[in-house]
Amino acid sequence: RFCLYGFLKNQKYYEPFLILAFLEKGLSFFDIGLLIAFREVAINFWELPSGAVADLSGRRRAMIFSFASYLVSFVIFALSAEVWMLFVAMGFFALGEAFRSGTHKAMIFDWLMLEGRADEKAKVYGTTRSWSQLGSAVSVLIAAVIVIVEGSYTWIFWYSMVPYAAGLINFFGYPAELDGGRNERPSPRAVVRHLARALRQCWRTPPLRRLLVESTLHKGTYKTVKDYLQPLLQQSALLLPFLLALDDAGRAAVLVGAVYFGLYLLSALATRTAHRVRDAAGGAARATRRVWLVNGLAYLALTAALFAGWNAAAIALFVLLALLLNVWLPIYLERIDDASDREIGATLLSVDAQSVSVYVMLIAPALGWAVDAVGLWPVGVVGALAAAIVLVQPRPAPHDSQ
């Protein structure tokens, strides 16, 4: 059921075409940046209370609420004709993100603890995430067919409702013990106390502070820049002579579908082998630093490729960045779970997600403005700076497994 959740959750038919869908609605890159920033503000607003509610009232219940919010957002996205309606839709989407982020990972770690398999965190999470990436590979093919058949990007929101409704049904089959016997309606005072406990632990535990900064820069930067692959693919598709029989949207759909399909298949392999990378490097800290070194070099190369207009090289580098994220993430989640208390798992991961949201909220509009002004090459600069910040931090002591 964990793997099925990941597979269904990643039937995001909108994701490889989101920026193109917004451009189709008449938005500029700056408008899109504001919309993404609003999403992150809304996620940030709900993130901490959602984690505490999930810890106290039941994580399965939180996931059900999350998927219901996604479904509402898809309806509004599909029906919206004005920018303000897109903001309303993004608000519901953010609510779904806030109640989902961290909650399901905490459920997996709870289950491993109950099963006496706590030492398999990176391996099991890597396996479940690989199913998410396989789901993304399937979804991008379906999304490409939708765009080609329907001739519009808007239909991707209608079709996204089907797997998310199936995901909602899947949660009702989760074991009841994953709600932990928690109360259904925690008091506001209990939520505040729980939040305070998690924040104190983050502040007073140096390994946790270091991990949260690292996560914010890695996930936040990738989240901000990853969708700029879409206009790059759209530009490239218009130059391919064997796609001339299709209209512009159809040509973009074919190339986007092919590239994202390969990206997600490779990402599934990358996340499945993350624990082997950790073992080969001699520990989580060493493996993480090596990933960051390659990450920084990849962003520098991406800057040069985008500046020079080498689209093929830039597309390949975007794929490489996705693979690096999928190697890093299971190792990171193992490290942060080892460094924290089990009882605050969902809340701690919500703190993590909130930090990412604040970062994206600040960076996305500025990057959108820069791209409107000078082209796509600032996308690589943002990532290179993030990698430099992490790499100049002092290394943890040899005995510190974090």
Short mmCIF file of C-alpha atoms in Angstrom, two decimals:
data_model
loop_
_atom_site.label_atom_id
_atom_site.label_comp_id
_atom_site.label_asym_id
_atom_site.label_seq_id
_atom_site.Cartn_x
_atom_site.Cartn_y
_atom_site.Cartn_z
CA ARG A 1 0.00 0.00 0.00
CA PHE A 2 2.93 2.34 0.62
CA CYS A 3 4.19 1.70 -2.91
CA LEU A 4 0.66 2.06 -4.33
CA TYR A 5 0.35 5.42 -2.58
CA GLY A 6 3.57 6.61 -4.19
CA PHE A 7 2.52 5.36 -7.62
CA LEU A 8 -0.91 7.05 -7.47
CA LYS A 9 0.34 10.23 -5.81
CA ASN A 10 2.78 10.75 -8.65
CA GLN A 11 0.14 10.54 -11.34
CA LYS A 12 0.69 14.27 -11.65
CA TYR A 13 -0.41 14.77 -15.23
CA TYR A 14 -0.12 18.51 -14.67
CA GLU A 15 3.50 18.51 -13.48
CA PRO A 16 5.48 18.26 -16.76
CA PHE A 17 3.16 20.83 -18.35
CA LEU A 18 2.39 23.16 -15.43
CA ILE A 19 4.35 26.17 -16.66
CA LEU A 20 3.11 25.57 -20.21
CA ALA A 21 -0.47 25.42 -18.89
CA PHE A 22 0.00 28.75 -17.12
CA LEU A 23 1.59 30.28 -20.21
CA GLU A 24 -1.41 29.02 -22.21
CA LYS A 25 -3.64 30.95 -19.80
CA GLY A 26 -1.68 34.14 -20.60
CA LEU A 27 0.61 34.40 -17.58
CA SER A 28 4.17 35.76 -17.76
CA PHE A 29 7.12 34.09 -16.03
CA PHE A 30 6.87 36.77 -13.34
CA ASP A 31 3.16 35.97 -12.86
CA ILE A 32 4.03 32.29 -12.60
CA GLY A 33 6.73 33.10 -10.06
CA LEU A 34 4.18 35.00 -7.95
CA LEU A 35 1.75 32.10 -8.18
CA ILE A 36 4.43 29.65 -7.05
CA ALA A 37 5.45 32.04 -4.26
CA PHE A 38 1.82 32.20 -3.10
CA ARG A 39 1.71 28.41 -3.06
CA GLU A 40 4.76 28.37 -0.82
CA VAL A 41 3.30 31.07 1.48
CA ALA A 42 0.14 29.00 1.89
CA ILE A 43 2.13 25.79 2.46
CA ASN A 44 4.27 27.66 4.97
CA PHE A 45 1.17 28.90 6.81
CA TRP A 46 -0.28 25.40 7.20
CA GLU A 47 2.91 23.36 7.44
CA LEU A 48 3.67 23.32 11.16
CA PRO A 49 0.07 22.99 12.42
CA SER A 50 -0.59 20.26 9.85
CA GLY A 51 2.36 18.20 11.10
CA ALA A 52 1.29 18.60 14.72
CA VAL A 53 -2.32 17.69 13.88
CA ALA A 54 -1.08 14.60 12.01
CA ASP A 55 1.09 13.53 14.96
CA LEU A 56 -1.70 14.10 17.48
CA SER A 57 -4.91 13.18 15.65
CA GLY A 58 -3.70 10.47 13.27
CA ARG A 59 -1.53 10.48 10.18
CA ARG A 60 -3.89 8.40 8.06
CA ARG A 61 -6.68 10.92 8.68
CA ALA A 62 -4.34 13.74 7.69
CA MET A 63 -3.55 11.99 4.41
CA ILE A 64 -7.24 11.57 3.59
CA PHE A 65 -7.82 15.29 4.15
CA SER A 66 -4.77 16.07 2.01
CA PHE A 67 -6.00 14.15 -1.02
CA ALA A 68 -9.48 15.67 -0.73
CA SER A 69 -7.86 19.13 -0.89
CA TYR A 70 -5.92 18.14 -4.01
CA LEU A 71 -9.15 17.09 -5.72
CA VAL A 72 -10.78 20.46 -5.00
CA SER A 73 -7.75 22.28 -6.41
CA PHE A 74 -7.81 20.28 -9.65
CA VAL A 75 -11.44 21.22 -10.28
CA ILE A 76 -10.72 24.93 -9.82
CA PHE A 77 -7.56 24.79 -11.94
CA ALA A 78 -9.52 23.15 -14.75
CA LEU A 79 -12.40 25.62 -14.58
CA SER A 80 -10.44 28.81 -13.89
CA ALA A 81 -10.36 31.56 -16.48
CA GLU A 82 -8.97 34.38 -14.31
CA VAL A 83 -5.72 34.79 -12.41
CA TRP A 84 -7.41 35.25 -9.02
CA MET A 85 -9.11 31.87 -9.44
CA LEU A 86 -5.72 30.29 -10.04
CA PHE A 87 -4.63 31.66 -6.68
CA VAL A 88 -7.68 30.06 -5.02
CA ALA A 89 -6.83 26.74 -6.67
CA MET A 90 -3.23 27.04 -5.56
CA GLY A 91 -4.44 27.66 -2.02
CA PHE A 92 -6.27 24.32 -1.93
CA PHE A 93 -3.28 22.63 -3.56
CA ALA A 94 -1.03 24.07 -0.84
CA LEU A 95 -3.37 22.73 1.84
CA GLY A 96 -3.02 19.26 0.34
CA GLU A 97 0.76 19.61 0.19
CA ALA A 98 1.02 20.78 3.80
CA PHE A 99 -0.98 17.88 5.22
CA ARG A 100 0.84 15.35 3.04
CA SER A 101 4.48 16.45 3.34
CA GLY A 102 6.33 14.47 5.97
CA THR A 103 3.20 12.66 7.15
CA HIS A 104 3.51 9.59 4.94
CA LYS A 105 7.25 9.28 5.54
CA ALA A 106 6.58 9.32 9.29
CA MET A 107 4.00 6.55 8.77
CA ILE A 108 6.58 4.42 6.96
CA PHE A 109 9.11 4.90 9.77
CA ASP A 110 6.43 4.07 12.37
CA TRP A 111 5.62 0.85 10.52
CA LEU A 112 9.29 -0.12 10.33
CA MET A 113 9.62 0.44 14.07
CA LEU A 114 6.54 -1.71 14.76
CA GLU A 115 7.94 -4.44 12.49
CA GLY A 116 11.41 -4.35 14.09
CA ARG A 117 13.03 -3.16 10.85
CA ALA A 118 14.20 0.32 11.89
CA ASP A 119 17.65 -0.28 10.35
CA GLU A 120 16.12 -0.50 6.86
CA LYS A 121 14.91 3.11 6.58
CA ALA A 122 16.98 4.14 3.54
CA LYS A 123 16.34 0.84 1.77
CA VAL A 124 12.57 0.71 2.35
CA TYR A 125 12.00 4.39 1.69
CA GLY A 126 14.16 4.11 -1.42
CA THR A 127 11.97 1.23 -2.63
CA THR A 128 8.71 3.09 -2.03
CA ARG A 129 10.12 6.23 -3.66
CA SER A 130 11.19 4.19 -6.66
CA TRP A 131 7.51 3.30 -7.15
CA SER A 132 6.74 7.01 -7.00
CA GLN A 133 9.23 7.63 -9.77
CA LEU A 134 7.81 4.75 -11.82
CA GLY A 135 4.42 6.35 -11.32
CA SER A 136 5.83 9.62 -12.64
CA ALA A 137 7.25 7.82 -15.70
CA VAL A 138 3.84 6.33 -16.47
CA SER A 139 2.06 9.61 -15.74
CA VAL A 140 4.14 11.66 -18.16
CA LEU A 141 3.27 9.29 -21.01
CA ILE A 142 -0.41 9.52 -20.12
CA ALA A 143 -0.14 13.31 -19.84
CA ALA A 144 1.49 13.57 -23.25
CA VAL A 145 -1.35 11.53 -24.79
CA ILE A 146 -3.90 13.75 -23.04
CA VAL A 147 -2.35 16.93 -24.46
CA ILE A 148 -2.03 15.46 -27.96
CA VAL A 149 -5.61 14.14 -28.01
CA GLU A 150 -7.29 17.10 -26.29
CA GLY A 151 -5.10 19.81 -27.86
CA SER A 152 -5.01 21.80 -24.62
CA TYR A 153 -3.03 21.69 -21.39
CA THR A 154 -6.12 22.38 -19.22
CA TRP A 155 -7.42 18.81 -19.54
CA ILE A 156 -4.50 17.49 -17.51
CA PHE A 157 -6.19 18.79 -14.35
CA TRP A 158 -9.43 16.91 -15.04
CA TYR A 159 -7.63 13.63 -15.68
CA SER A 160 -5.46 14.06 -12.55
CA MET A 161 -8.57 13.61 -10.41
CA VAL A 162 -8.89 9.91 -11.27
CA PRO A 163 -5.69 8.56 -9.64
CA TYR A 164 -6.02 10.93 -6.69
CA ALA A 165 -9.52 9.61 -6.01
CA ALA A 166 -8.06 6.08 -6.13
CA GLY A 167 -5.32 7.19 -3.72
CA LEU A 168 -7.97 8.47 -1.34
CA ILE A 169 -9.60 5.03 -1.33
CA ASN A 170 -6.21 3.36 -0.73
CA PHE A 171 -5.80 5.14 2.63
CA PHE A 172 -8.91 3.47 4.02
CA GLY A 173 -7.07 0.15 3.77
CA TYR A 174 -4.05 1.29 5.84
CA PRO A 175 -3.66 -0.45 9.23
CA ALA A 176 -5.48 1.44 12.00
CA GLU A 177 -2.38 1.29 14.22
CA LEU A 178 -0.69 3.79 11.89
CA ASP A 179 -3.01 6.39 13.41
CA GLY A 180 -1.28 5.43 16.64
CA GLY A 181 -4.42 5.40 18.77
CA ARG A 182 -4.27 9.19 18.80
CA ASN A 183 -7.16 11.48 19.70
CA GLU A 184 -9.27 12.69 16.81
CA ARG A 185 -9.42 16.33 17.95
CA PRO A 186 -6.27 17.59 19.66
CA SER A 187 -6.72 20.81 21.60
CA PRO A 188 -5.01 23.98 20.36
CA ARG A 189 -2.89 23.94 23.50
CA ALA A 190 -1.69 20.40 22.75
CA VAL A 191 -0.81 21.40 19.19
CA VAL A 192 1.17 24.43 20.42
CA ARG A 193 3.05 22.33 23.00
CA HIS A 194 3.88 19.73 20.38
CA LEU A 195 5.13 22.40 17.97
CA ALA A 196 7.25 24.00 20.69
CA ARG A 197 8.84 20.66 21.50
CA ALA A 198 9.77 20.03 17.86
CA LEU A 199 11.14 23.54 17.35
CA ARG A 200 13.21 23.32 20.54
CA GLN A 201 14.74 20.08 19.34
CA CYS A 202 15.58 21.60 15.95
CA TRP A 203 17.21 24.64 17.57
CA ARG A 204 19.15 22.81 20.30
CA THR A 205 20.43 19.90 18.20
CA PRO A 206 23.31 20.96 15.91
CA PRO A 207 23.02 17.93 13.57
CA LEU A 208 19.33 18.72 13.03
CA ARG A 209 20.06 22.37 12.30
CA ARG A 210 22.71 21.39 9.77
CA LEU A 211 20.40 18.86 8.13
CA LEU A 212 17.52 21.33 7.82
CA VAL A 213 19.74 23.96 6.17
CA GLU A 214 21.06 21.36 3.75
CA SER A 215 17.56 20.16 2.91
CA THR A 216 16.27 23.69 2.39
CA LEU A 217 19.01 24.50 -0.10
CA HIS A 218 18.85 21.19 -1.99
CA LYS A 219 15.09 20.63 -2.22
CA GLY A 220 14.21 24.31 -2.33
CA THR A 221 16.61 25.08 -5.17
CA TYR A 222 15.57 22.06 -7.22
CA LYS A 223 11.89 22.80 -6.61
CA THR A 224 12.42 26.36 -7.87
CA VAL A 225 14.40 25.54 -11.00
CA LYS A 226 13.12 22.15 -12.16
CA ASP A 227 10.11 23.38 -14.15
CA TYR A 228 12.29 25.62 -16.33
CA LEU A 229 13.04 22.43 -18.22
CA GLN A 230 9.57 22.74 -19.76
CA PRO A 231 10.05 25.91 -21.87
CA LEU A 232 13.46 24.55 -22.87
CA LEU A 233 11.80 21.39 -24.17
CA GLN A 234 9.09 23.43 -25.87
CA GLN A 235 11.71 25.48 -27.72
CA SER A 236 13.55 22.34 -28.78
CA ALA A 237 10.37 20.57 -29.95
CA LEU A 238 9.56 23.36 -32.41
CA LEU A 239 12.87 22.70 -34.19
CA LEU A 240 12.35 18.96 -34.73
CA PRO A 241 11.28 18.32 -38.35
CA PHE A 242 9.76 14.87 -37.73
CA LEU A 243 7.11 16.47 -35.46
CA LEU A 244 5.82 18.95 -38.04
CA ALA A 245 2.60 16.97 -38.47
CA LEU A 246 1.55 17.99 -34.95
CA ASP A 247 0.54 21.41 -33.65
CA ASP A 248 2.76 23.29 -31.21
CA ALA A 249 1.18 21.73 -28.11
CA GLY A 250 1.42 18.26 -29.62
CA ARG A 251 5.09 18.67 -30.52
CA ALA A 252 5.90 19.89 -27.03
CA ALA A 253 3.93 17.01 -25.54
CA VAL A 254 5.92 14.39 -27.47
CA LEU A 255 9.33 15.74 -26.44
CA VAL A 256 8.28 16.52 -22.86
CA GLY A 257 6.80 13.03 -22.56
CA ALA A 258 9.93 11.33 -23.89
CA VAL A 259 12.38 13.30 -21.72
CA TYR A 260 10.36 13.10 -18.51
CA PHE A 261 9.68 9.39 -19.05
CA GLY A 262 13.42 8.73 -19.18
CA LEU A 263 14.03 11.10 -16.26
CA TYR A 264 11.56 9.30 -14.00
CA LEU A 265 12.75 5.82 -14.92
CA LEU A 266 16.33 6.81 -14.12
CA SER A 267 15.16 8.51 -10.92
CA ALA A 268 13.46 5.28 -9.84
CA LEU A 269 16.76 3.46 -10.30
CA ALA A 270 18.68 6.21 -8.51
CA THR A 271 16.48 6.25 -5.41
CA ARG A 272 16.48 2.44 -5.23
CA THR A 273 20.28 2.39 -5.12
CA ALA A 274 20.71 5.27 -2.64
CA HIS A 275 21.55 2.92 0.25
CA ARG A 276 24.29 1.34 -1.87
CA VAL A 277 25.79 4.75 -2.59
CA ARG A 278 25.80 5.43 1.15
CA ASP A 279 27.50 2.11 1.89
CA ALA A 280 30.06 2.53 -0.90
CA ALA A 281 30.99 6.00 0.35
CA GLY A 282 31.57 4.70 3.86
CA GLY A 283 28.69 6.48 5.57
CA ALA A 284 25.86 8.95 5.15
CA ALA A 285 27.92 12.12 5.69
CA ARG A 286 30.56 11.17 3.10
CA ALA A 287 27.94 10.11 0.57
CA THR A 288 26.06 13.37 1.03
CA ARG A 289 29.16 15.51 0.50
CA ARG A 290 30.01 13.67 -2.72
CA VAL A 291 26.49 14.19 -4.02
CA TRP A 292 26.78 17.91 -3.26
CA LEU A 293 30.10 18.18 -5.10
CA VAL A 294 28.60 16.67 -8.25
CA ASN A 295 25.48 18.79 -7.75
CA GLY A 296 27.49 22.01 -7.68
CA LEU A 297 29.45 21.08 -10.80
CA ALA A 298 26.21 20.17 -12.60
CA TYR A 299 24.67 23.58 -11.83
CA LEU A 300 27.82 25.36 -13.07
CA ALA A 301 27.68 23.36 -16.29
CA LEU A 302 23.95 24.14 -16.59
CA THR A 303 24.68 27.86 -16.32
CA ALA A 304 27.18 27.63 -19.18
CA ALA A 305 24.88 25.49 -21.35
CA LEU A 306 21.89 27.80 -20.93
CA PHE A 307 24.00 30.90 -21.58
CA ALA A 308 25.46 29.37 -24.75
CA GLY A 309 22.11 28.05 -25.94
CA TRP A 310 23.18 24.38 -25.89
CA ASN A 311 19.71 22.99 -25.33
CA ALA A 312 20.61 19.30 -25.56
CA ALA A 313 23.34 19.65 -22.94
CA ALA A 314 21.06 21.70 -20.67
CA ILE A 315 18.30 19.07 -20.91
CA ALA A 316 20.78 16.31 -19.98
CA LEU A 317 21.98 18.36 -16.99
CA PHE A 318 18.41 18.85 -15.74
CA VAL A 319 18.05 15.05 -15.82
CA LEU A 320 21.32 14.63 -13.91
CA LEU A 321 20.11 17.05 -11.21
CA ALA A 322 16.95 14.98 -10.77
CA LEU A 323 19.03 11.82 -10.33
CA LEU A 324 21.25 13.48 -7.73
CA LEU A 325 18.22 14.59 -5.74
CA ASN A 326 16.84 11.05 -5.76
CA VAL A 327 20.12 9.59 -4.52
CA TRP A 328 20.41 12.22 -1.79
CA LEU A 329 16.83 12.16 -0.44
CA PRO A 330 16.62 8.62 1.06
CA ILE A 331 20.00 9.14 2.75
CA TYR A 332 18.85 12.49 4.11
CA LEU A 333 15.61 11.06 5.51
CA GLU A 334 17.51 8.27 7.27
CA ARG A 335 19.86 10.84 8.80
CA ILE A 336 17.11 13.16 10.03
CA ASP A 337 15.05 10.30 11.48
CA ASP A 338 18.10 9.00 13.34
CA ALA A 339 18.73 12.47 14.77
CA SER A 340 15.19 13.06 16.09
CA ASP A 341 12.53 11.62 18.38
CA ARG A 342 9.98 9.29 16.87
CA GLU A 343 7.01 11.07 18.50
CA ILE A 344 7.61 14.30 16.57
CA GLY A 345 8.42 12.69 13.21
CA ALA A 346 5.67 14.27 11.11
CA THR A 347 6.10 17.66 12.79
CA LEU A 348 9.86 17.65 12.23
CA LEU A 349 9.42 16.83 8.56
CA SER A 350 6.85 19.62 8.41
CA VAL A 351 9.49 22.01 9.80
CA ASP A 352 11.73 20.77 7.00
CA ALA A 353 9.03 21.33 4.38
CA GLN A 354 8.22 24.75 5.80
CA SER A 355 11.85 25.84 5.51
CA VAL A 356 11.81 24.74 1.87
CA SER A 357 8.57 26.68 1.28
CA VAL A 358 10.00 29.91 2.71
CA TYR A 359 13.09 29.54 0.54
CA VAL A 360 11.04 28.94 -2.63
CA MET A 361 8.69 31.77 -1.72
CA LEU A 362 11.63 34.19 -1.70
CA ILE A 363 13.55 32.80 -4.68
CA ALA A 364 10.83 31.94 -7.23
CA PRO A 365 9.62 35.49 -8.09
CA ALA A 366 13.19 36.80 -8.27
CA LEU A 367 14.25 33.96 -10.56
CA GLY A 368 11.16 34.46 -12.74
CA TRP A 369 11.98 38.17 -13.08
CA ALA A 370 15.59 37.35 -13.96
CA VAL A 371 14.53 34.82 -16.62
CA ASP A 372 12.12 37.36 -18.15
CA ALA A 373 14.98 39.89 -18.21
CA VAL A 374 18.03 37.97 -19.43
CA GLY A 375 17.00 34.42 -20.37
CA LEU A 376 17.24 31.02 -18.69
CA TRP A 377 20.88 31.00 -17.57
CA PRO A 378 20.22 32.41 -14.02
CA VAL A 379 18.52 29.07 -13.29
CA GLY A 380 21.97 27.45 -13.07
CA VAL A 381 23.46 30.28 -11.01
CA VAL A 382 20.91 29.78 -8.21
CA GLY A 383 21.84 26.11 -7.88
CA ALA A 384 25.58 26.72 -7.97
CA LEU A 385 25.32 29.27 -5.16
CA ALA A 386 23.26 26.85 -3.03
CA ALA A 387 25.85 24.09 -3.49
CA ALA A 388 28.67 26.49 -2.57
CA ILE A 389 26.92 27.45 0.69
CA VAL A 390 26.58 23.80 1.73
CA LEU A 391 30.11 22.81 0.74
CA VAL A 392 31.79 25.61 2.71
CA GLN A 393 30.08 24.46 5.92
CA PRO A 394 32.38 22.60 8.34
CA ARG A 395 32.22 18.85 8.04
CA PRO A 396 30.65 16.87 10.90
CA ALA A 397 33.00 15.02 13.24
CA PRO A 398 33.95 11.51 12.14
CA HIS A 399 31.85 9.94 14.89
CA ASP A 400 28.80 12.01 13.85
CA SER A 401 26.81 9.75 11.53
CA GLN A 402 24.51 12.62 10.65
#
